[in-house]
Coordinates of C-alpha atoms in Angstrom, one line a residue:
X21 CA -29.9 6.2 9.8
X22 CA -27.6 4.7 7.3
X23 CA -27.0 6.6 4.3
X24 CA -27.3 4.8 0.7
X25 CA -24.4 5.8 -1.9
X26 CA -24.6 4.7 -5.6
X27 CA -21.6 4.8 -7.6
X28 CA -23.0 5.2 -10.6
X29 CA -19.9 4.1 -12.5
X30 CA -17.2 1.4 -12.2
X31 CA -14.1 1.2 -10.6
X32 CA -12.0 -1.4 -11.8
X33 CA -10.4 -3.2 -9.0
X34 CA -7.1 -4.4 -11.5
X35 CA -6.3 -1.0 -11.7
X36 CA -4.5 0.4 -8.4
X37 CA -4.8 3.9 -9.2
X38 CA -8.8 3.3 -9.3
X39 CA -8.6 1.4 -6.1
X40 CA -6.7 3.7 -4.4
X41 CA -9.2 6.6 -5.4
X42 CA -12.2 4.2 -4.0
X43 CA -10.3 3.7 -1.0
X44 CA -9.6 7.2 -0.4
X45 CA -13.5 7.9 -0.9
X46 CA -14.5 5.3 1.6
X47 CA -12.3 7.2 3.8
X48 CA -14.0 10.6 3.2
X49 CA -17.5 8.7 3.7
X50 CA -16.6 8.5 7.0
X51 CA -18.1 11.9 7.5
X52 CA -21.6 10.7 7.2
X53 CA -21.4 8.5 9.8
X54 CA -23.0 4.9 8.8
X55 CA -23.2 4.8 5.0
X56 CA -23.7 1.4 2.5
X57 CA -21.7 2.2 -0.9
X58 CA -22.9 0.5 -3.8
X59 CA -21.3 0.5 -7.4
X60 CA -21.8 -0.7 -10.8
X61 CA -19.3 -3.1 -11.8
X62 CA -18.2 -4.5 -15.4
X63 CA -16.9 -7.4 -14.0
X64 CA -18.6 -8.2 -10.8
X65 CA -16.8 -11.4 -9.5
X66 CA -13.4 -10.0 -10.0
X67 CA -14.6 -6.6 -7.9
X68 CA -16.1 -8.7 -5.3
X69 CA -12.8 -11.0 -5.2
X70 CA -10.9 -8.0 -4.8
X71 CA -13.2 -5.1 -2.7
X72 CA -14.9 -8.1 -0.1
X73 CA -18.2 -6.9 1.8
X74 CA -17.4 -3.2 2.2
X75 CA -19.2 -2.3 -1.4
X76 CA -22.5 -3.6 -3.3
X77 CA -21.5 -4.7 -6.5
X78 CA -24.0 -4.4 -9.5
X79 CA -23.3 -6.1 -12.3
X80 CA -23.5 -3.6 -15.0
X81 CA -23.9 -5.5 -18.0
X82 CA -27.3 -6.8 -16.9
X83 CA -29.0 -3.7 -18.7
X84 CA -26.4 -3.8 -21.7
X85 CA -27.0 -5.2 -24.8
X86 CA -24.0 -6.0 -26.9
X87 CA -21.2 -6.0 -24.0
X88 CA -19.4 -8.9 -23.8
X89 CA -15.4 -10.5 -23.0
X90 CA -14.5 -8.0 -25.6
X91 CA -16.7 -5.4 -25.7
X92 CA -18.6 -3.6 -28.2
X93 CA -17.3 -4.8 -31.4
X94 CA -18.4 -2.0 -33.8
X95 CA -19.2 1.5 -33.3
X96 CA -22.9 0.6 -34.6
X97 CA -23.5 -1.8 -31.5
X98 CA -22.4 1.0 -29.0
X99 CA -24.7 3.1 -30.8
X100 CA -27.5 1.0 -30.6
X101 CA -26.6 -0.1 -26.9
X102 CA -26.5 3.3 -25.5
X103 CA -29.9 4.2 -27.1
X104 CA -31.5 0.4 -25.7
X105 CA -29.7 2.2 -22.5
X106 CA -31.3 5.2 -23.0
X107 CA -34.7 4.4 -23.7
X108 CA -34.3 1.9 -20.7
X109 CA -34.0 4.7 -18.0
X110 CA -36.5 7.2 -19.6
X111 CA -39.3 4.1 -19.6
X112 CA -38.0 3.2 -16.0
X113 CA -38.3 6.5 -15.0
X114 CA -41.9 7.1 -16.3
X115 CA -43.1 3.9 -15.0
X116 CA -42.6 4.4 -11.7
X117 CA -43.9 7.6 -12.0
X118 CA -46.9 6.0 -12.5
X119 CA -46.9 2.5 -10.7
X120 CA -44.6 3.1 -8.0
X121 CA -43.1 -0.3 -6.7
X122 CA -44.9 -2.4 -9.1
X123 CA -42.4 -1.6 -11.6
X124 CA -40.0 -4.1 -10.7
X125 CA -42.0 -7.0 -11.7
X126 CA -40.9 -5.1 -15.6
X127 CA -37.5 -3.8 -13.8
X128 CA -36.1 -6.5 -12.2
X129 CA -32.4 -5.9 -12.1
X130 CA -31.1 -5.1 -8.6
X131 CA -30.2 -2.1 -10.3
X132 CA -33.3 -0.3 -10.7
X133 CA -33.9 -1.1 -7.2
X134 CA -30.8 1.0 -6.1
X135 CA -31.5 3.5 -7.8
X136 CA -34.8 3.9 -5.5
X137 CA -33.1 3.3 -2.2
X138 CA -30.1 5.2 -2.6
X139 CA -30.3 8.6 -1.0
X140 CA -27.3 10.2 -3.2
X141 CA -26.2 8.9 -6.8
X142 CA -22.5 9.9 -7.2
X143 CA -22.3 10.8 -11.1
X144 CA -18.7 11.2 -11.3
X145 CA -15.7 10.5 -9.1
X146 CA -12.5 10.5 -11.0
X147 CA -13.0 11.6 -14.9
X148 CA -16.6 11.6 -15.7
X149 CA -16.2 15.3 -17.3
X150 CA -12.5 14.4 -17.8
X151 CA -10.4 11.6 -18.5
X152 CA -12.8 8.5 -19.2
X153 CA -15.7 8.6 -17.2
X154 CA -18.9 6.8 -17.0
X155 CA -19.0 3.1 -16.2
X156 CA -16.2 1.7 -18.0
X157 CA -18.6 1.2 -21.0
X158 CA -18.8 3.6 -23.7
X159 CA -22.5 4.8 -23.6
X160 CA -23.0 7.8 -25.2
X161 CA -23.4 10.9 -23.0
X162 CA -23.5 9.3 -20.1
X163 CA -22.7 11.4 -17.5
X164 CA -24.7 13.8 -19.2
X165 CA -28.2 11.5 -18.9
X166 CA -27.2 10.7 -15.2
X167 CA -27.1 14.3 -13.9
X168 CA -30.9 14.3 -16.0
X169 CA -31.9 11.3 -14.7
X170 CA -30.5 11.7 -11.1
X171 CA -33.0 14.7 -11.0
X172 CA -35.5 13.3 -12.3
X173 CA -35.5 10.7 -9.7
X174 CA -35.6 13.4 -6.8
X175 CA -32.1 12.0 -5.9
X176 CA -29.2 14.4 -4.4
X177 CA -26.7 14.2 -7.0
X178 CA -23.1 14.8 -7.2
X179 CA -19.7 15.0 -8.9
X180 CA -17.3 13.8 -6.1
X181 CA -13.6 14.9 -6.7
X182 CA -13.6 14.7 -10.2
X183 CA -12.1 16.8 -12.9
X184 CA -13.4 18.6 -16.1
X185 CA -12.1 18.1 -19.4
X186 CA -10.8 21.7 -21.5
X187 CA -13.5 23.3 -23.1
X188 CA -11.7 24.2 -25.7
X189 CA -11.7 20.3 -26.8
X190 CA -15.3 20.3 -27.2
X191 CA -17.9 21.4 -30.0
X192 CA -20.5 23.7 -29.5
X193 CA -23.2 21.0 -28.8
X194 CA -20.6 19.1 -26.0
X195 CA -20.3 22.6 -24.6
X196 CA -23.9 22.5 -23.9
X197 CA -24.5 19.5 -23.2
X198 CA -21.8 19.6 -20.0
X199 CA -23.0 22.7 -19.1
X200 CA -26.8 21.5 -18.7
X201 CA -25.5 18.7 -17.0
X202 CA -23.2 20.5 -14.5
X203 CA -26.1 22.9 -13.5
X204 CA -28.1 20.0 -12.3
X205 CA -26.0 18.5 -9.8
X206 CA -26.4 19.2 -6.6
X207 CA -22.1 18.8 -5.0
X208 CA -19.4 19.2 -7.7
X209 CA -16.3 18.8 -5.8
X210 CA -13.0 19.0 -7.9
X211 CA -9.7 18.1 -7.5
X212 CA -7.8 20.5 -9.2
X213 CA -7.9 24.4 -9.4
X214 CA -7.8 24.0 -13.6
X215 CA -11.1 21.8 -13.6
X216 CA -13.0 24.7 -11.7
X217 CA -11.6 27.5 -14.3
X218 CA -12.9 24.9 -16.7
X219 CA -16.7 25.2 -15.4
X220 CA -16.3 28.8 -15.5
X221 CA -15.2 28.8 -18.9
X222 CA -18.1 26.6 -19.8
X223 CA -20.6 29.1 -18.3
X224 CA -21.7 26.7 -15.4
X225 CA -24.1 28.4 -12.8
X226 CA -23.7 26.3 -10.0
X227 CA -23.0 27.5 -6.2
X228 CA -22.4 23.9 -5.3
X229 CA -18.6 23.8 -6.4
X230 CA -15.8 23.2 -4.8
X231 CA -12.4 23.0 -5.2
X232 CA -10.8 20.0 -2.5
X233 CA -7.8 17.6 -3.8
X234 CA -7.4 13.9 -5.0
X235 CA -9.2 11.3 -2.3
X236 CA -6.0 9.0 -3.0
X237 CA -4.6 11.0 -0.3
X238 CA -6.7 9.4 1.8
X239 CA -5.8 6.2 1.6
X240 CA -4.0 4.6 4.2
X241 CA -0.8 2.4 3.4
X242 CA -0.1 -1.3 4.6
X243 CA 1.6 -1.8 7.7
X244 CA 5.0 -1.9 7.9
X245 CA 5.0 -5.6 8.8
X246 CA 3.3 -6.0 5.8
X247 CA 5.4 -4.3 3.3
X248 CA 8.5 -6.1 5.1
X249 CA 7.2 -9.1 4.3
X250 CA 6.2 -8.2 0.7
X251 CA 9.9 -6.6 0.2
X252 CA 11.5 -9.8 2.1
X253 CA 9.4 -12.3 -1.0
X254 CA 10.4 -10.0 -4.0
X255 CA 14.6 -9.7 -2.7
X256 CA 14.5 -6.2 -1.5
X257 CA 16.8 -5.0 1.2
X258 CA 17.1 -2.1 2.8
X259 CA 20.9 -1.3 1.8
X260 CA 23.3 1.8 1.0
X261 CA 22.5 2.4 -2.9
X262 CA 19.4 4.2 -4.2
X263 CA 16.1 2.7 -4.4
X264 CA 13.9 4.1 -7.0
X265 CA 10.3 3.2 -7.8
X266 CA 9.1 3.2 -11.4
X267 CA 5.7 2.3 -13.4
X268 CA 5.5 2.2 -17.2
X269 CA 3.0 2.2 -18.6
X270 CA 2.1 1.2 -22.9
X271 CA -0.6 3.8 -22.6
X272 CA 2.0 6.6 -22.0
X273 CA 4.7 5.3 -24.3
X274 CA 2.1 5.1 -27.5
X275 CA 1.7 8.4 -27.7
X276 CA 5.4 9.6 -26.3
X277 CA 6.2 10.9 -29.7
X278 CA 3.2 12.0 -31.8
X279 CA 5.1 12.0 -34.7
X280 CA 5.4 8.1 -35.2
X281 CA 2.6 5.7 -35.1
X282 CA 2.0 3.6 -31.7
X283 CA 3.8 0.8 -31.7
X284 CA 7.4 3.6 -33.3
X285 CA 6.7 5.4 -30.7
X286 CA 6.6 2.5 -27.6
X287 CA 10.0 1.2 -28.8
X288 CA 11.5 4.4 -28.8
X289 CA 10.4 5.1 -25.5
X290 CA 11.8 1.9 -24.2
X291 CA 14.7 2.7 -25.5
X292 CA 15.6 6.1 -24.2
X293 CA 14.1 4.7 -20.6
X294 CA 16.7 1.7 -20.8
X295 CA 19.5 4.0 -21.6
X296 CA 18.3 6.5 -19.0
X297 CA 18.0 3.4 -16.4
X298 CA 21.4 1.7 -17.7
X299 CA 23.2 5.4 -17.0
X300 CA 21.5 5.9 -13.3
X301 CA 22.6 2.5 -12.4
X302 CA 25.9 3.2 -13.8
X303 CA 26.2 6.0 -11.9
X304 CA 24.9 5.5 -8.9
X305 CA 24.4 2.0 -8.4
X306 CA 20.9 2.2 -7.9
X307 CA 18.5 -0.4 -7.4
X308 CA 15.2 0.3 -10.0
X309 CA 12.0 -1.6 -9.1
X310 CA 9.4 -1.9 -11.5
X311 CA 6.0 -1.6 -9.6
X312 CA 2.7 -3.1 -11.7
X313 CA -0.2 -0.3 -10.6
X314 CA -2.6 -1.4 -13.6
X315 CA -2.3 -5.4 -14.6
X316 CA -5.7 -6.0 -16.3
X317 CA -7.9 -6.6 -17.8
X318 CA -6.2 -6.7 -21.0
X319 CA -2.6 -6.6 -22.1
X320 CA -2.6 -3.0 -23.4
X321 CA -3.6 -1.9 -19.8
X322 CA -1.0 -4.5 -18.1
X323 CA 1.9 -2.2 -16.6
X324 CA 4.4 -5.7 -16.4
X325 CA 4.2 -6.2 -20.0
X326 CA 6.1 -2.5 -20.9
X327 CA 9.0 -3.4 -18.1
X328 CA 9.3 -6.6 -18.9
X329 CA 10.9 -5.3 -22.4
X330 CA 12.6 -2.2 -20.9
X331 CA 14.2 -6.0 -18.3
X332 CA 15.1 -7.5 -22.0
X333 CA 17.0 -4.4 -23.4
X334 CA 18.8 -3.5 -19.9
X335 CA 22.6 -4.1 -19.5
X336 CA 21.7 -3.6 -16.1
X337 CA 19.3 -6.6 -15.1
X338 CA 21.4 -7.3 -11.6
X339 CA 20.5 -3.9 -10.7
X340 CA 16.5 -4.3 -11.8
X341 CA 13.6 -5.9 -10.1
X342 CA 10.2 -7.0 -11.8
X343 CA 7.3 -7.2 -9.8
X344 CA 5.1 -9.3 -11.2
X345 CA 2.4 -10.4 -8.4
X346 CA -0.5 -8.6 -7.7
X347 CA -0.7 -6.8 -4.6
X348 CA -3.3 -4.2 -3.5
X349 CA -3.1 -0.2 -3.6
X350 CA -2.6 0.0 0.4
X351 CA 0.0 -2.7 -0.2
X352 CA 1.3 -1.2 -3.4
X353 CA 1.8 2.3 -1.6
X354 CA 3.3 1.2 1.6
X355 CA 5.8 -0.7 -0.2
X356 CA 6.3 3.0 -2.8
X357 CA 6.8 5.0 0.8
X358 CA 10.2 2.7 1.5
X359 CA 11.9 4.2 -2.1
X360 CA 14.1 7.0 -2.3
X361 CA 12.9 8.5 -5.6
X362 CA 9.9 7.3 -7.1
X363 CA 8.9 7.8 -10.9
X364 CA 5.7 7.2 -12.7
X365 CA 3.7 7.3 -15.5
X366 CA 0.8 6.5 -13.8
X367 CA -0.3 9.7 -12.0
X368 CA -1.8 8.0 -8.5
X369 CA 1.1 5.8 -8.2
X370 CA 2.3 9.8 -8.1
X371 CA 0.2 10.9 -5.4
X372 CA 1.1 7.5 -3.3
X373 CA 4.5 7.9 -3.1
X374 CA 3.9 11.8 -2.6
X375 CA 1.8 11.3 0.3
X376 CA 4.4 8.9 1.7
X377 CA 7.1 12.3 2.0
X378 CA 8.7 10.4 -1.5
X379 CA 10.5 12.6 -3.8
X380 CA 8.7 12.2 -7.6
X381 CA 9.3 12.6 -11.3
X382 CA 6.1 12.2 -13.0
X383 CA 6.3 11.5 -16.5
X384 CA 2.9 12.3 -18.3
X385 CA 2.1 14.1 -21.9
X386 CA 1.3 18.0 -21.0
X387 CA -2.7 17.6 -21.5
X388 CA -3.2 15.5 -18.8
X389 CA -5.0 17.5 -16.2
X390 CA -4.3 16.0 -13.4
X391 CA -1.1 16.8 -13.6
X392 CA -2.5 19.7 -11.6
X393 CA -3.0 17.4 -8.1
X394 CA 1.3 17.6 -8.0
X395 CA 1.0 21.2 -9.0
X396 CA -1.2 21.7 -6.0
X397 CA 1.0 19.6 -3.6
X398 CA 4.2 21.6 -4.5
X399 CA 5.7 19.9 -7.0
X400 CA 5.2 21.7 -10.2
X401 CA 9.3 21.0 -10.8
X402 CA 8.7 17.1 -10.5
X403 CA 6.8 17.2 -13.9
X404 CA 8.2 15.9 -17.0
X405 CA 6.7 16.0 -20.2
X406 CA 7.2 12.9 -21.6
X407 CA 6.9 14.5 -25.4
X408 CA 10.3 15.4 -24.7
X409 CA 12.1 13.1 -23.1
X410 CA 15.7 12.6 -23.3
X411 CA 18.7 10.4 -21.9
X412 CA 20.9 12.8 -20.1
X413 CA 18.7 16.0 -19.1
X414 CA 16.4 13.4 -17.6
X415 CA 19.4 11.2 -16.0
X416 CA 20.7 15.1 -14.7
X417 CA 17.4 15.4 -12.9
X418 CA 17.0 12.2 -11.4
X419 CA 20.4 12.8 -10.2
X420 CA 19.5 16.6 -8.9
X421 CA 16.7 15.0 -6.8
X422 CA 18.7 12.0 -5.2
X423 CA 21.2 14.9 -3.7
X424 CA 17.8 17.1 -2.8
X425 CA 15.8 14.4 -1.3
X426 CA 15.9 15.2 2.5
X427 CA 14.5 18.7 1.5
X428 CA 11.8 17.4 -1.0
X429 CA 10.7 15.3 1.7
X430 CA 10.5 17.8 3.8
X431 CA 8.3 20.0 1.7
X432 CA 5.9 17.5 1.1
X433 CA 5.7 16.0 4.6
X434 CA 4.8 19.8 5.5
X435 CA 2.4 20.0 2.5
X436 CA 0.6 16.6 3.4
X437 CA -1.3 17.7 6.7
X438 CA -3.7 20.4 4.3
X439 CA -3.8 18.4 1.6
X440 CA -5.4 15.7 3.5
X441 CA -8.0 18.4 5.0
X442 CA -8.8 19.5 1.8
X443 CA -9.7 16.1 0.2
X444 CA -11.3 14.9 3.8
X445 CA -13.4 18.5 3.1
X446 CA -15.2 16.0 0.3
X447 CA -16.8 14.1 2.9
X448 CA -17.9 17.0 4.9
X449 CA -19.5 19.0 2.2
X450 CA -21.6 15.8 1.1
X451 CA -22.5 15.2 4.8
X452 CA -23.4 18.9 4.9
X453 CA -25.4 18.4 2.0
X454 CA -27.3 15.1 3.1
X455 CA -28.4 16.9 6.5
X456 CA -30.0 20.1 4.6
X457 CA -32.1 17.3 2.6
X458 CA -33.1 15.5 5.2
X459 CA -34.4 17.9 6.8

């Protein structure tokens, strides 16, 4: 029997780090032998372009008042939106209570309907109780209603290899409200050993959680052919000097240095990374290519943009390669896996080249708990906070690493065989958890 997944959030296909996570879970699906995913989608055609016939794109905005190219334009319109969304599910719900099937000649959105046929309603998969969360859309609470709703609607519900934000960030009432909402899931599976002290810290009573690892492991790179081909079209050649893998990101450098305001703080992040870059290449003639993991869908979120001005500022520009076309994650993290160092400020674009044996620097602000997944693999040492970063301890390291590479690799070739295990285990407690209902 084929089992139904709903997605009940959105996983934007312009951001690789997303894809590679929905990728990875595919993978892990695999455990429950023939499965149909389905997922909400804020910008269906551009998802379907991108993910082809493996998924069921729903078009979100369908049941969304207010949600448009730009979004909600005031903080009243989301307000009002998420209570239309609100009061939405809790009629939906009651109707069919009491007419059964009948209800979609009120409901007719393809989306009511899949919430009917699916057999399990994944709540969260990457940040739901973390980082973001929800479907890309800021409806108040959302994860929160789901895990009600989802139980309301007698379906197995679950948070799939997600994380949980710090407690100690939320008020009383949020405290509550996550805890109520963790307690009624039926899987919590979480990536990091920090998000499960988190749920004991909030007080959750829930013998349904896990701690597994980051499905991006999962994911399987592009053939080598394929990433030949790709480095053959953007001028790379396998040669003596240093290649080293980098993605910038605006999102990090706005808040690099909480001291100035956004914009101060981006162009003086540019400008220690081009004097850090001018000195490595200096140094080590090293060839630094820029790798786009998020281009979309709008130019804050567009990594090209940030290293096209580190290009502008560089002495170096012979020694620096843009990327500029879009490829996929598997493409994306083959072509990481042929680097010699690989830096990032996007954290999968981390795991990729981890999982590839590829020595890392991860450049993230300290709060960020996903910092955790390198933790986990081994590299607590290839974290850098990126509130303090500076020219020549950070050129010192990158150099430390170049000499140390054939170890690092080492380490994390022998670290990749259980960490692959553990995020597979997602798969097989779901499947575990889909027999016992069924039978």
């Amino acid at each position: 029997m084929v089992k139904r997944l709903l997605l009940a959030e959105n996983v934007p296909c312009l951001n690789k780090g997303e894809e590679t996570i929905l990728q990875g879970m595919l993978e892990s699906f695999n455990s429950l032998g023939d499965f149909q995913l389905s997922m909400l989608s804020t910008n269906p055609q551009l998802d379907k372009s991108r993910y082809g016939s493996k998924i069921k794109i729903l078009d979100i905005r369908q049941y969304l008042l207010f949600f448009g190219d730009r979004g909600f334009k005031s903080r009243l319109s989301k307000i009002i939106s998420s209570m239309i969304f609100l009061l939405n599910h809790i009629g939906f719900l009651c109707l069919f209570k009491l007419m059964g099937s009948k209800v979609f000649s009120l409901y007719r959105s393809p989306i009511w309907k899949e919430y009917i046929i699916s057999d399990v309603i994944i709540i969260g998969h990457n940040g739901a109780f973390g980082i973001g969360g929800g479907p890309s859309i800021p409806v108040i609470g959302y994860p929160i209603f789901m895990s009600f709703f989802a139980k309301k609607m007698n379906k197995v519900s679950i948070l799939y290899a997600g994380s949980i934000k710090d407690p100690k960030t939320l008020g009383i009432l949020t405290r509550m409200a996550y805890r109520f909402a963790l307690e009624h899931l039926d899987l919590i599976t979480l990536r990091e050993n920090i998000s499960y002290e988190r749920c004991i810290d909030l007080g959750v009573k829930n013998e349904s959680i896990y701690v597994t690892s980051d499905l991006a492991f999962l994911m399987k790179p592009e053939t080598d052919d394929r990433v030949y081909e790709i480095m053959a079209k953007e001028g790379l050649q396998e040669s003596n000097m240093p290649l080293i893998g980098m993605t910038v990101t605006r999102e990090k450098a706005n808040i690099a240095y909480p001291y100035l305001d956004p914009d101060q703080s981006y162009n003086e992040h540019i400008r220690v990374l081009v004097n850090i870059i001018d000195e490595i290449i200096s140094n080590t003639n090293a060839l630094f290519v820029f790798l786009p993991h998020c281009i979309g869908p709008d130019p804050f979120r567009d990594d090209r943009l940030a290293a096209k001005d580190i290009y502008s500022r560089s002495s170096m520009k012979d020694h620096i390669i843009l990327i500029e076309t879009e490829y996929n994650a598997a493409e994306l993290k083959g072509l990481i896996g042929k680097f010699d160092l690989f830096i990032g400020e996007r954290i999968h674009s981390v795991i990729n080249a981890m999982s590839m044996g590829v020595p890392v620097i991860a450049l993230s602000n300290g709060a960020d708990e996903r910092l955790e997944i390198i933790r986990m693999f081994g590299q607590k040492n290839a974290i850098y906070p990126i509130e303090d970063l500076q020219s020549q301890p950070f050129v010192n390291k990158i150099c430390d690493i170049l000499v140390d590479s054939m170890d690092l690799r080492e380490i994390m070739v022998a670290q990749l065989t259980e960490t692959i295990h553990k995020s597979m285990l997602n798969g097989s407690l779901l499947n575990h958890l889909v027999t016992s209902q069924s039978e």
